[in-house]
């Protein structure tokens, strides 16, 4: 009986590859483990591995009125900008999904352009713009900025989500007597729900994590949670920072779970910071 | 039971009605209007305004004034502080890009050759840091790279160094934290590009007697070049426009362009100069990101 192949079978997952990948994964995950674990240390400074176990720093962290106010503000901002993003984004994606004129690619990149520009540059542009209208440091200005950024991320998910919908389903609903609006509400939007979920997650977390924009166009009334943490860190370096940071890590874990269940994790590719 | 009689006639009637009246099902382009207006008013107009301001004259106490001048751009080229900031920014960007590609490639290779549940898990671990605020990611590296931190302890323990290395307030620390920020992007881009490569080509090379490293160097790596270049350019654009990481980790010692823009805009209040530097940075990043899309267009079809 002849041998099927003269060559050895390709060993694509060689030992060396696994070792290298293990090290890179350590590089990726270790910082997050450090953040979470150091929030339980008994020491008054950040130390890894943490010494002892205490919830003291959690008590300190959650008794800060300033931080609690910032958390509420950040959540309000994230929820509202996500809602604005969804309304504007779904409407635009529907129009673009069945677009029959030229220039669809141009319109899509038009929506994406705010995240292709460095956030610092966009923030400076808005600083001058809002300053001219004396609306610097207002919640509304920040909401607008976050919506523009969120919309860019959302469109990248929503446009493919609408293009993929088979028109036959919608047509069938209308043949059976549904109005245009009913077909949209009961057929098209449910078919888009994966995309809509992923787009909301993106818009929400982009707003929640964002700090550059707030630094430039925010004011005393709009100190968001990440900004408060940023300013605190610039002065002090204690386990309280780890506690607040852990909250972001927990949110990120939830986001990854949710994305894995909706559109899959391959869709995650971002623009500048 | 087949539908016949009156209900069927109704349906048929509606079909013909719809055929003549409603086909094809499109949505009004007017639905785009709110979002387009939002971006026009709050992105396009402010950006053009910024371009205009960069050509205006700095007037203390008034931010900017006429007449139109090239003064800000001239200052950027003439003062060595600013040119060296540009140099540092580009140099850091290149170091970070090369390191991120070198570190990311093996993981992308592994991901492209894994499937099922383990792939989801491996992918999740790559993507997860991406969703943690950049403030927190920078903080994590500040804790790790501190002179008394775990990394210095480890390096001392294995006797790789004799004195603690200073990472904080130093370009080294900024570079490491920026690699961390860019790594997920590189890995995802290269994984996608590796996924497009037909396995038949690699198998053919094996059949013809190539050794694994020859197959990698002469088949896999060249075919994944678009992903490597695309991912690298993305990370470069991300790194040169980073603000939070150099601000916190650099402690004012690593003067990247973004920090000088911030200083001019918020402390010195020389808006024309801040605007001019912003446009230098913008031209740099837009050139790079345009290259990405041009290269993607020219991506070869893998048989």
XYZ file of C-alpha atoms in Angstrom:
576
model
C 0.000 0.000 0.000
C 1.410 3.351 -1.038
C 1.981 6.028 1.516
C -0.447 8.849 1.067
C 1.998 11.691 1.452
C 5.758 11.707 1.497
C 5.913 14.725 3.768
C 5.255 14.892 7.457
C 1.873 16.349 8.374
C 2.170 20.082 8.990
C 2.514 20.824 12.662
C 0.894 24.182 12.801
C 0.501 24.474 16.502
C 4.051 23.804 17.422
C 5.201 24.014 20.996
C 7.109 27.242 20.311
C 4.022 28.921 18.894
C 1.992 28.000 21.953
C 4.680 29.348 24.289
C 4.894 32.663 22.419
C 1.116 32.983 22.327
C 0.937 32.180 26.024
C 3.315 35.040 26.759
C 1.336 37.487 24.617
C -1.860 36.411 26.348
C -0.145 36.987 29.682
C 0.725 40.482 28.444
C -2.914 41.042 27.466
C -4.570 39.758 30.610
C -2.075 40.355 33.440
C -2.749 44.124 33.653
C -6.457 43.506 34.165
C -5.747 40.922 36.866
C -3.430 43.386 38.585
C -6.124 46.065 38.527
C -8.798 43.864 40.051
C -6.624 42.095 42.599
C -4.919 45.228 43.949
C -8.268 46.669 44.969
C -8.333 44.107 47.814
C -4.904 44.859 49.263
C -4.551 45.767 52.927
C -1.725 48.165 52.186
C -2.337 51.876 51.758
C -0.504 51.805 48.439
C -0.942 49.792 45.263
C 1.076 46.595 45.440
C 1.091 43.408 43.394
C 0.695 40.704 44.513
C -1.748 42.273 46.980
C -1.049 41.815 50.690
C -3.946 40.428 52.700
C -7.583 40.824 51.826
C -9.900 43.666 52.708
C -12.983 45.369 51.352
C -11.884 48.588 53.028
C -11.042 50.331 49.732
C -14.468 49.479 48.336
C -16.039 51.181 51.339
C -13.810 54.208 50.824
C -14.526 54.287 47.103
C -18.282 54.109 47.435
C -18.463 56.725 50.157
C -17.085 59.422 47.885
C -19.983 61.672 46.942
C -17.986 63.229 44.120
C -17.318 59.879 42.497
C -20.893 58.696 42.963
C -22.189 61.858 41.311
C -19.776 61.320 38.435
C -20.931 57.729 38.027
C -24.551 58.815 37.779
C -23.600 61.519 35.280
C -21.627 59.050 33.165
C -24.494 56.568 33.146
C -26.993 59.260 32.153
C -24.705 60.419 29.392
C -24.068 56.888 28.137
C -27.751 55.912 28.154
C -28.923 59.103 26.448
C -26.209 59.102 23.804
C -26.933 55.440 23.101
C -30.623 56.226 22.583
C -29.816 59.151 20.265
C -27.322 56.995 18.397
C -29.877 54.216 17.929
C -32.657 56.470 16.627
C -30.375 58.281 14.179
C -28.382 55.181 13.316
C -31.302 52.835 12.623
C -33.067 55.427 10.478
C -29.909 56.039 8.439
C -29.036 52.370 8.179
C -32.532 51.557 6.839
C -32.184 54.189 4.144
C -28.674 53.029 3.296
C -29.534 49.335 3.367
C -31.856 49.653 0.364
C -29.959 52.561 -1.144
C -30.538 52.725 -4.878
C -28.449 55.726 -5.751
C -24.708 55.975 -6.081
C -22.372 56.994 -3.320
C -23.372 54.576 -0.585
C -19.744 53.944 0.284
C -19.174 57.660 0.457
C -22.084 58.125 2.856
C -20.902 55.283 5.060
C -17.405 56.745 5.291
C -18.995 60.139 5.960
C -20.586 58.614 9.072
C -17.319 56.932 10.049
C -15.143 60.008 9.573
C -15.443 61.318 13.170
C -13.547 58.276 14.460
C -10.931 58.386 11.721
C -9.877 61.778 13.027
C -7.791 61.719 16.227
C -10.108 62.406 19.159
C -7.843 65.219 20.316
C -8.256 66.966 16.972
C -12.029 66.537 16.936
C -12.146 67.717 20.558
C -10.218 70.896 19.692
C -12.576 71.549 16.798
C -15.593 71.212 19.097
C -13.880 73.319 21.766
C -13.694 76.268 19.387
C -17.144 75.603 17.957
C -18.950 75.352 21.302
C -16.944 78.244 22.746
C -18.264 80.482 19.979
C -21.832 79.596 20.978
C -21.023 79.789 24.696
C -22.115 76.206 25.258
C -18.825 74.815 26.555
C -19.116 72.656 29.643
C -22.785 71.829 29.161
C -24.275 68.363 29.307
C -25.890 68.873 25.889
C -22.589 69.642 24.176
C -21.079 66.501 25.618
C -24.155 64.481 24.641
C -23.827 65.709 21.054
C -20.135 64.845 20.910
C -20.694 61.364 22.312
C -23.583 60.761 19.922
C -21.428 61.673 16.907
C -18.716 59.269 18.082
C -21.186 56.531 19.017
C -22.968 56.882 15.681
C -19.731 56.173 13.826
C -19.217 52.906 15.700
C -22.905 52.009 15.411
C -23.094 52.570 11.648
C -20.280 50.143 11.082
C -22.510 47.466 12.598
C -25.976 48.669 11.539
C -25.363 49.115 7.805
C -24.248 45.515 7.257
C -27.144 44.420 9.499
C -29.715 46.075 7.194
C -28.040 45.099 3.938
C -28.265 41.477 5.012
C -32.040 41.486 5.439
C -33.934 39.679 2.755
C -36.616 41.987 1.349
C -38.864 38.981 0.732
C -39.722 38.724 4.439
C -40.840 42.314 4.583
C -42.732 41.999 1.312
C -44.458 38.882 2.603
C -45.639 40.767 5.659
C -47.026 43.540 3.476
C -48.722 41.117 1.124
C -50.455 39.703 4.179
C -51.778 43.138 4.972
C -49.190 44.766 7.189
C -48.642 48.473 6.708
C -45.175 49.777 6.027
C -44.730 50.722 9.674
C -46.021 47.387 10.960
C -43.663 45.529 8.638
C -40.806 47.646 9.931
C -41.707 47.164 13.574
C -42.605 43.482 13.466
C -40.329 42.115 10.754
C -37.406 44.346 9.865
C -36.377 45.545 13.317
C -36.599 42.050 14.876
C -34.398 40.781 12.047
C -31.897 43.508 12.915
C -31.953 42.858 16.641
C -28.464 41.341 16.791
C -27.020 44.354 15.039
C -29.064 46.766 17.126
C -27.907 45.098 20.348
C -24.267 45.226 19.289
C -24.556 48.847 18.138
C -26.081 49.875 21.475
C -23.341 48.077 23.371
C -20.702 49.890 21.345
C -22.339 53.300 21.700
C -22.798 52.768 25.427
C -19.262 51.661 26.177
C -17.687 54.291 23.906
C -19.488 56.983 25.872
C -18.764 55.370 29.227
C -15.017 54.997 28.562
C -14.484 58.300 26.771
C -12.312 60.889 28.491
C -10.468 63.012 25.898
C -13.591 64.814 24.731
C -14.624 65.648 28.293
C -11.183 67.046 29.062
C -11.522 69.501 26.200
C -15.186 70.490 26.106
C -16.378 69.567 29.587
C -16.738 71.872 32.562
C -17.205 71.834 36.323
C -20.729 70.462 35.866
C -19.750 67.621 33.544
C -17.010 65.729 35.353
C -17.705 62.210 34.145
C -16.556 59.092 35.940
C -13.474 58.400 33.771
C -12.462 62.060 33.973
C -12.767 62.067 37.772
C -10.616 58.943 37.854
C -8.112 60.507 35.449
C -7.685 63.614 37.601
C -7.537 61.573 40.814
C -4.822 59.334 39.359
C -2.708 62.259 38.264
C -2.396 63.204 41.951
C -2.774 60.076 44.025
C -2.004 56.454 43.516
C -3.855 54.347 46.056
C -5.982 51.174 45.952
C -9.120 53.291 45.562
C -8.064 53.782 41.930
C -8.002 50.004 41.559
C -11.532 49.741 42.924
C -12.908 52.257 40.420
C -10.858 50.677 37.646
C -12.276 47.266 38.485
C -15.733 48.606 37.680
C -14.574 49.333 34.123
C -13.080 45.852 33.891
C -16.375 44.294 34.979
C -18.262 46.331 32.371
C -15.787 45.229 29.694
C -16.278 41.567 30.588
C -20.051 42.012 30.304
C -19.618 43.764 26.953
C -17.504 40.948 25.539
C -20.040 38.360 26.661
C -22.886 40.310 25.106
C -21.022 40.865 21.825
C -20.067 37.210 21.577
C -23.766 36.368 21.822
C -25.008 38.982 19.348
C -22.767 39.693 16.359
C -19.630 37.761 17.200
C -16.328 39.168 18.329
C -14.737 39.605 14.898
C -16.621 42.870 14.356
C -14.493 44.686 16.874
C -12.108 46.952 15.037
C -11.835 50.498 16.152
C -10.472 53.828 15.120
C -8.125 56.086 17.057
C -8.433 56.248 20.835
C -55.365 22.709 4.188
C -54.751 24.859 1.121
C -56.077 28.391 1.206
C -58.677 28.853 -1.492
C -61.731 30.912 -2.215
C -62.198 34.447 -0.961
C -59.105 34.720 1.338
C -56.857 33.537 -1.482
C -58.367 36.014 -3.888
C -57.718 38.774 -1.368
C -54.103 37.790 -1.078
C -53.723 37.579 -4.846
C -55.313 40.979 -5.179
C -52.846 42.434 -2.714
C -49.928 40.804 -4.498
C -50.850 42.428 -7.772
C -51.507 45.724 -5.989
C -48.106 45.549 -4.362
C -46.390 44.482 -7.578
C -47.598 47.575 -9.332
C -47.421 50.068 -6.508
C -44.790 49.277 -3.951
C -41.968 47.433 -5.589
C -39.160 47.718 -4.724
C -39.305 48.137 -0.959
C -37.002 51.005 -0.210
C -36.881 53.524 2.561
C -36.974 57.236 1.961
C -33.514 58.836 1.754
C -34.987 61.497 4.055
C -34.379 59.093 6.939
C -30.718 59.976 6.566
C -31.357 63.645 7.120
C -31.149 63.900 10.944
C -27.886 61.974 11.168
C -26.351 63.772 8.191
C -27.304 67.132 9.689
C -25.832 66.134 13.053
C -22.511 65.252 11.464
C -22.504 68.256 9.142
C -23.191 70.729 11.943
C -21.185 69.130 14.720
C -18.341 67.538 12.827
C -17.814 69.001 9.360
C -18.430 72.651 10.266
C -16.242 72.578 13.431
C -13.465 70.850 11.473
C -13.519 73.453 8.706
C -13.663 76.138 11.367
C -10.576 74.631 12.958
C -8.803 74.752 9.600
C -9.705 78.429 9.275
C -8.552 79.220 12.825
C -5.185 77.636 12.111
C -4.611 80.416 9.567
C -5.658 83.242 11.897
C -3.555 85.442 14.158
C -3.092 84.729 17.854
C -4.302 87.585 19.996
C -3.919 87.123 23.772
C -7.229 87.296 25.606
C -9.218 86.909 22.423
C -8.143 83.432 21.259
C -7.867 84.393 17.599
C -8.311 87.323 15.246
C -7.830 88.333 11.648
C -5.738 88.826 9.487
C -5.103 85.499 7.824
C -1.510 84.386 8.269
C 0.767 81.382 8.010
C 2.387 82.340 11.307
C 1.260 79.238 13.258
C 2.524 76.789 10.648
C 5.712 78.776 10.336
C 6.200 78.590 14.085
C 5.713 74.842 14.050
C 8.491 74.396 11.505
C 10.787 77.030 12.978
C 10.792 76.097 16.686
C 12.785 72.968 17.451
C 10.553 72.013 20.410
C 7.631 71.386 18.093
C 9.584 69.600 15.412
C 11.124 67.343 18.033
C 7.629 66.638 19.371
C 6.684 65.528 15.874
C 9.812 63.374 15.758
C 9.088 61.764 19.130
C 5.486 61.151 18.112
C 6.403 59.466 14.834
C 9.303 57.506 16.355
C 7.139 56.213 19.221
C 4.415 55.359 16.721
C 6.839 53.298 14.641
C 8.323 51.420 17.599
C 4.846 50.625 18.903
C 3.681 49.503 15.459
C 6.581 47.111 14.884
C 6.326 45.662 18.396
C 2.553 45.218 18.181
C 2.801 43.447 14.808
C 5.597 41.144 16.002
C 3.680 40.275 19.174
C 0.300 40.067 17.490
C 1.195 37.864 14.536
C 1.680 34.574 16.440
C -1.624 35.052 18.259
C -3.402 35.850 14.997
C -1.860 32.734 13.455
C -3.106 30.625 16.348
C -6.578 32.207 16.165
C -6.848 31.623 12.427
C -6.133 27.936 12.986
C -8.481 27.455 15.897
C -12.221 26.970 15.686
C -15.257 26.394 17.829
C -15.495 27.243 21.497
C -11.785 27.621 22.100
C -11.623 30.228 19.330
C -14.407 32.259 20.957
C -12.563 32.148 24.268
C -9.198 33.089 22.746
C -10.838 35.890 20.791
C -12.663 37.133 23.895
C -9.389 37.430 25.793
C -7.921 39.509 22.951
C -10.918 41.785 22.605
C -11.646 42.279 26.289
C -8.938 44.882 27.144
C -10.185 46.899 24.178
C -13.389 47.719 26.057
C -11.679 48.864 29.228
C -11.303 52.646 29.398
C -7.881 53.801 28.238
C -7.515 55.539 31.609
C -7.728 52.189 33.369
C -5.438 50.435 30.904
C -2.817 53.110 31.453
C -3.259 52.859 35.205
C -2.704 49.109 35.086
C 0.627 49.596 33.331
C 1.641 52.355 35.722
C 1.112 49.904 38.582
C 2.998 47.142 36.763
C 5.931 49.271 35.629
C 6.502 51.213 38.838
C 10.059 51.155 40.196
C 8.764 49.005 43.045
C 6.274 47.223 40.832
C 6.062 43.544 39.940
C 7.918 43.837 36.621
C 10.963 45.489 38.110
C 10.873 42.983 40.983
C 10.810 40.128 38.513
C 13.625 41.533 36.369
C 15.759 42.050 39.485
C 14.938 38.559 40.717
C 16.058 36.866 37.486
C 19.116 39.161 37.558
C 18.374 40.606 34.155
C 18.967 44.061 35.634
C 20.809 45.340 38.685
C 18.928 48.569 39.234
C 15.179 49.119 38.793
C 14.380 50.418 35.316
C 12.511 53.710 35.131
C 9.445 53.174 32.977
C 7.207 55.873 34.406
C 7.705 59.400 33.069
C 9.708 57.804 30.286
C 9.088 56.915 26.617
C 9.641 53.205 27.431
C 6.567 53.088 29.646
C 4.477 55.080 27.183
C 5.516 52.709 24.382
C 4.558 49.608 26.385
C 1.146 50.985 27.296
C 0.545 51.999 23.667
C 1.510 48.514 22.435
C -1.047 47.192 24.876
C -3.690 49.502 23.441
C -2.874 48.589 19.838
C -2.407 44.846 20.172
C -6.100 43.818 19.924
C -6.477 45.755 16.672
C -3.399 44.197 15.094
C -4.421 40.703 16.133
C -7.945 41.058 14.752
C -6.788 42.547 11.443
C -4.148 39.887 10.847
C -6.522 37.088 11.896
C -9.039 38.236 9.284
C -6.359 38.371 6.628
C -5.021 34.918 7.533
C -8.563 33.566 7.368
C -8.770 34.581 3.705
C -5.821 32.433 2.719
C -6.829 29.219 1.042
C -5.373 26.257 2.914
C -4.880 24.479 -0.386
C -1.895 26.718 -1.129
C -0.136 25.721 2.082
C -0.927 22.069 1.533
C 0.445 22.309 -1.994
C 3.690 23.692 -0.651
C 3.924 20.821 1.854
C 3.245 18.283 -0.860
C 6.039 19.773 -2.908
C 8.370 19.109 -0.014
C 8.570 22.460 1.735
C 9.436 22.502 5.419
C 7.008 24.208 7.811
C 9.155 27.317 8.127
C 9.490 27.524 4.344
C 5.725 27.302 3.950
C 5.326 30.044 6.511
C 7.947 32.376 5.054
C 7.130 31.850 1.401
C 3.376 31.236 1.387
C 1.563 32.235 4.565
C 3.457 35.382 5.503
C 3.414 36.993 2.030
C -0.287 36.258 1.614
C -1.087 37.799 4.990
C 0.869 40.956 4.169
C -2.277 43.073 3.618
C -3.390 42.307 7.173
C 0.045 42.989 8.607
C 0.325 46.327 6.803
C -3.284 47.304 7.450
C -3.145 46.423 11.133
C 0.221 48.101 11.511
C -0.982 51.337 9.932
C -4.060 51.325 12.171
C -1.914 50.990 15.273
C 0.406 53.697 14.015
C -2.534 56.075 13.577
C -3.859 55.119 17.006
C -0.492 55.638 18.694
C 0.399 59.020 17.234
C -3.005 60.362 18.224
C -2.952 58.929 21.749
C -3.478 61.453 24.506
C -4.381 59.803 27.804
C -1.473 57.350 27.849
C 1.349 59.864 27.257
C -0.349 62.347 29.594
C -0.559 59.930 32.543
C 2.342 57.575 31.912
C 4.653 60.232 30.461
C 4.145 62.564 33.404
C 4.919 65.579 31.234
C 8.275 64.133 30.189
C 7.201 62.526 26.937
C 6.053 65.455 24.865
C 3.956 64.008 22.101
C 2.123 66.258 19.667
C -1.252 65.674 21.328
C 0.067 66.946 24.680
C 1.372 70.147 23.099
C -1.964 70.653 21.360
C -3.709 70.294 24.713
C -1.273 72.732 26.339
C -1.705 75.364 23.631
C -5.484 75.010 23.609
C -6.272 74.834 27.325
C -3.342 76.500 29.174
C -1.716 78.998 26.826
C -4.955 79.623 24.911
C -3.166 80.075 21.605
C -5.921 78.544 19.525
C -4.501 79.241 16.075
C -1.347 77.359 17.012
C -3.293 74.502 18.626
C -5.354 74.329 15.439
C -2.266 74.296 13.213
C -0.685 71.457 15.207
C -3.985 69.584 15.093
C -3.912 69.778 11.323
C -0.378 68.476 11.172
C -1.515 65.501 13.243
C -4.674 65.134 11.193
C -2.820 65.069 7.874
C -0.502 62.439 9.304
C -3.283 60.131 10.524
C -5.537 60.632 7.518
C -2.663 59.796 5.171
C -2.105 56.608 7.105
C -5.767 55.572 7.318
C -6.285 56.365 3.633
C -3.366 54.090 2.863
C -5.184 51.366 4.786
C -8.308 51.601 2.658
C -6.335 51.922 -0.581
C -4.355 48.811 0.316
C -7.524 46.942 1.221
C -8.905 47.754 -2.214
C -5.805 46.255 -3.740
C -6.058 43.153 -1.623
C -5.308 40.140 -3.837
C -7.932 37.460 -4.243
C -6.613 34.268 -2.742
C -7.624 31.893 -5.553
